[in-house]
């Protein structure tokens, strides 16, 4: 089933890109949280190279089963500052840098091991109280701060749209996110800002139509998660 689901999602990604005439590569991150390593292997054999996890501990455990580490690991869930060190050691791209405090913790952890950590800034575009993400007002300040850090490389923008009954309602949120992403490109060296991470199972097609180039899809590939 997983293989068929991936093909189905890839077709939908392509169709959405075609609708708006996008030729750039769109990266599919398969969100593997709460799914076993066996499912991850199945996805990998169907061509998945990018995986997304929400929890550092779970990812660490799973990475032991991929000793050759052919996968690229994305941290997409909220990161506590006390886990920054482990996150830096184990993730290729951290999507969820959602505060100044966390940005500085990542800088410190990366400096300790001499890594330049690629990250995205997560902004709470829809201003939902229940969601992580920095406020839109903080964003310019945190961009300035990030530019001055030696061991963090900000490569883009991440947002999570509200879970609404009518999926079309998320379109304005994605549109604002895209505008902030374009604005961000002016704030960093040319070419550095290149990832707009938005869109999940229920809204990735709209996200792509609004300019996403990373989508994070779990349920449509692996089915419902059991908690
Ligand atoms: C779980 C999760 C996803 C995947 O959600 P699905 O609806 O299963 O596709 C994507 N992004 C984030 C931040 C998540 O926590």
XYZ file of C-alpha atoms and ligand atoms in Angstrom:
242
model
C 0.000 0.000 0.000
C 2.767 2.438 0.927
C 4.316 2.277 -2.518
C 0.964 2.984 -4.202
C 0.252 5.804 -1.765
C 3.587 7.433 -2.536
C 2.907 7.233 -6.254
C -0.530 8.738 -5.684
C 0.894 11.610 -3.612
C 3.633 12.243 -6.165
C 1.035 12.458 -8.938
C -0.967 14.970 -6.924
C 2.160 17.009 -6.250
C 2.952 17.072 -9.952
C -0.624 17.977 -10.874
C -0.655 20.870 -8.396
C 2.689 22.129 -9.703
C 1.410 21.877 -13.270
C -1.724 23.857 -12.436
C 0.381 26.860 -11.462
C 3.214 26.271 -13.919
C 5.892 25.486 -11.348
C 8.940 23.710 -12.734
C 11.106 23.817 -9.642
C 11.722 20.662 -7.698
C 9.239 19.967 -4.910
C 10.591 17.861 -2.092
C 8.324 15.281 -0.526
C 9.166 14.672 3.119
C 7.521 11.462 4.280
C 6.413 12.044 7.862
C 7.230 8.820 9.667
C 6.447 9.755 13.264
C 4.644 6.981 15.135
C 5.245 4.574 12.269
C 7.658 1.666 12.583
C 10.977 1.272 10.840
C 9.466 -1.448 8.629
C 7.176 1.180 7.056
C 10.142 3.476 6.607
C 12.038 0.768 4.750
C 9.068 0.194 2.499
C 8.913 3.929 1.749
C 12.650 4.031 1.115
C 12.397 1.181 -1.361
C 9.659 3.151 -3.131
C 12.089 6.032 -3.596
C 11.610 8.120 -0.450
C 14.879 9.735 0.629
C 13.549 12.447 2.969
C 11.875 11.592 6.262
C 10.269 13.835 8.870
C 10.066 13.130 12.581
C 8.524 15.169 15.390
C 10.469 13.848 18.321
C 14.227 13.727 18.706
C 14.171 10.577 20.819
C 12.088 8.617 18.342
C 14.334 9.626 15.452
C 17.496 8.671 17.346
C 16.075 5.239 18.010
C 15.121 4.766 14.363
C 18.447 5.987 13.039
C 20.100 2.975 14.679
C 18.202 0.855 12.161
C 19.647 2.814 9.249
C 23.376 2.429 9.866
C 24.306 3.433 6.324
C 22.085 6.460 6.748
C 20.906 6.901 3.208
C 18.012 9.031 4.437
C 17.849 12.773 4.997
C 16.278 13.528 8.375
C 13.968 16.491 8.924
C 12.905 17.592 12.393
C 9.422 19.030 12.010
C 8.058 18.996 15.582
C 8.560 21.508 18.353
C 12.067 21.317 19.802
C 12.813 21.998 23.450
C 16.043 23.898 23.995
C 17.393 21.139 26.234
C 17.207 18.761 23.252
C 18.947 21.136 20.846
C 22.231 19.294 21.197
C 20.752 15.931 20.206
C 18.759 17.527 17.397
C 21.858 19.145 15.921
C 23.731 15.859 16.127
C 20.987 13.883 14.375
C 19.047 16.052 11.933
C 19.951 17.413 8.517
C 17.314 20.145 8.517
C 15.431 21.520 11.525
C 12.148 23.047 10.296
C 10.872 24.063 13.699
C 13.075 26.897 14.960
C 10.242 28.847 16.522
C 11.850 31.284 18.971
C 14.931 33.386 19.568
C 15.728 31.253 22.584
C 15.761 28.067 20.491
C 17.741 29.693 17.675
C 20.474 30.567 20.170
C 20.408 27.068 21.671
C 20.880 25.554 18.202
C 23.744 27.961 17.496
C 25.443 26.950 20.739
C 25.000 23.217 20.173
C 26.200 23.437 16.571
C 29.246 25.502 17.531
C 30.192 22.851 20.097
C 30.499 20.175 17.434
C 31.702 22.438 14.640
C 28.594 21.967 12.487
C 26.756 24.601 10.545
C 23.158 23.580 11.135
C 20.618 24.192 8.355
C 17.313 25.402 9.810
C 13.992 26.908 8.805
C 12.188 29.535 10.853
C 8.698 28.498 11.912
C 6.230 31.338 11.992
C 2.720 31.140 13.411
C 1.194 32.863 10.405
C -2.411 32.193 11.389
C -1.775 33.396 14.974
C -3.269 30.296 16.525
C -2.795 30.134 20.277
C -2.500 26.372 20.217
C 0.386 26.357 17.735
C 4.091 26.839 18.082
C 5.883 29.310 15.873
C 7.228 32.795 16.365
C 4.898 35.756 15.965
C 4.986 37.522 12.617
C 6.151 40.642 14.520
C 9.224 38.854 15.882
C 10.222 37.513 12.515
C 12.296 40.470 11.209
C 14.264 40.647 14.447
C 14.970 36.914 14.465
C 16.057 37.048 10.819
C 18.566 39.778 11.706
C 19.814 37.806 14.661
C 20.112 34.621 12.591
C 22.210 36.424 9.971
C 24.771 37.178 12.627
C 25.157 33.591 13.859
C 28.173 31.560 12.805
C 26.822 28.010 13.150
C 23.230 28.306 11.984
C 22.295 28.572 8.331
C 18.710 29.720 7.853
C 17.475 28.264 4.576
C 13.817 29.151 4.627
C 10.424 29.298 6.187
C 8.053 26.759 7.721
C 4.420 27.092 8.653
C 1.520 24.911 9.692
C -1.912 25.986 8.499
C -4.969 25.796 10.750
C -6.967 22.607 10.628
C -10.187 23.827 9.053
C -13.244 22.045 7.733
C -13.070 23.770 4.363
C -9.528 23.274 3.135
C -9.710 26.266 0.785
C -9.742 28.481 3.894
C -6.034 27.832 4.382
C -5.109 29.442 1.095
C -4.760 32.994 2.518
C -2.465 31.649 5.246
C -0.204 30.032 2.669
C -0.285 33.202 0.603
C 0.948 35.285 3.546
C 3.611 32.655 4.266
C 4.830 32.870 0.694
C 5.048 36.659 0.884
C 7.091 36.411 4.098
C 9.342 33.839 2.440
C 9.952 36.125 -0.541
C 10.672 38.958 1.870
C 13.119 36.744 3.720
C 15.191 36.267 0.559
C 16.082 39.964 0.703
C 17.358 39.616 4.247
C 19.942 36.911 3.622
C 22.712 36.362 1.077
C 21.496 35.511 -2.422
C 20.566 31.862 -2.820
C 20.603 31.032 0.875
C 16.818 31.138 1.361
C 15.398 28.344 -0.761
C 12.887 26.254 1.173
C 9.253 27.031 1.829
C 7.975 24.128 3.934
C 4.192 24.033 4.084
C 1.417 21.585 3.361
C 0.424 18.307 4.998
C -1.909 15.492 3.940
C -5.071 17.571 3.814
C -3.643 20.743 2.300
C -0.413 20.018 0.389
C -1.941 20.662 -3.018
C -3.051 24.155 -2.015
C 0.351 24.737 -0.406
C 2.082 23.883 -3.692
C -0.262 26.140 -5.632
C 0.787 28.904 -3.236
C 4.505 28.271 -3.629
C 5.588 25.515 -1.216
C 8.644 23.558 -2.319
C 8.739 21.182 0.637
C 5.590 19.317 1.653
C 5.390 17.149 4.780
C 3.042 14.225 4.243
C 2.337 11.451 6.719
C -1.210 10.100 6.725
C -1.638 9.984 2.940
C 1.418 7.717 2.752
C 1.291 5.591 5.893
C -2.345 5.786 6.974
C -3.627 6.986 10.333
C -1.180 7.094 13.214
C -1.812 5.085 16.372
C -0.867 6.969 19.512
C 2.483 15.205 11.745
C 2.925 16.361 10.972
C 2.841 16.379 9.565
C 2.172 15.276 8.770
O 0.808 15.334 8.938
P -0.213 14.451 8.059
O -1.505 15.142 8.215
O -0.200 13.089 8.632
O 0.283 14.481 6.661
C 3.371 17.462 8.900
N 3.940 18.495 9.553
C 4.030 18.519 10.892
C 4.669 19.685 11.548
C 3.511 17.466 11.644
O 3.589 17.529 12.988
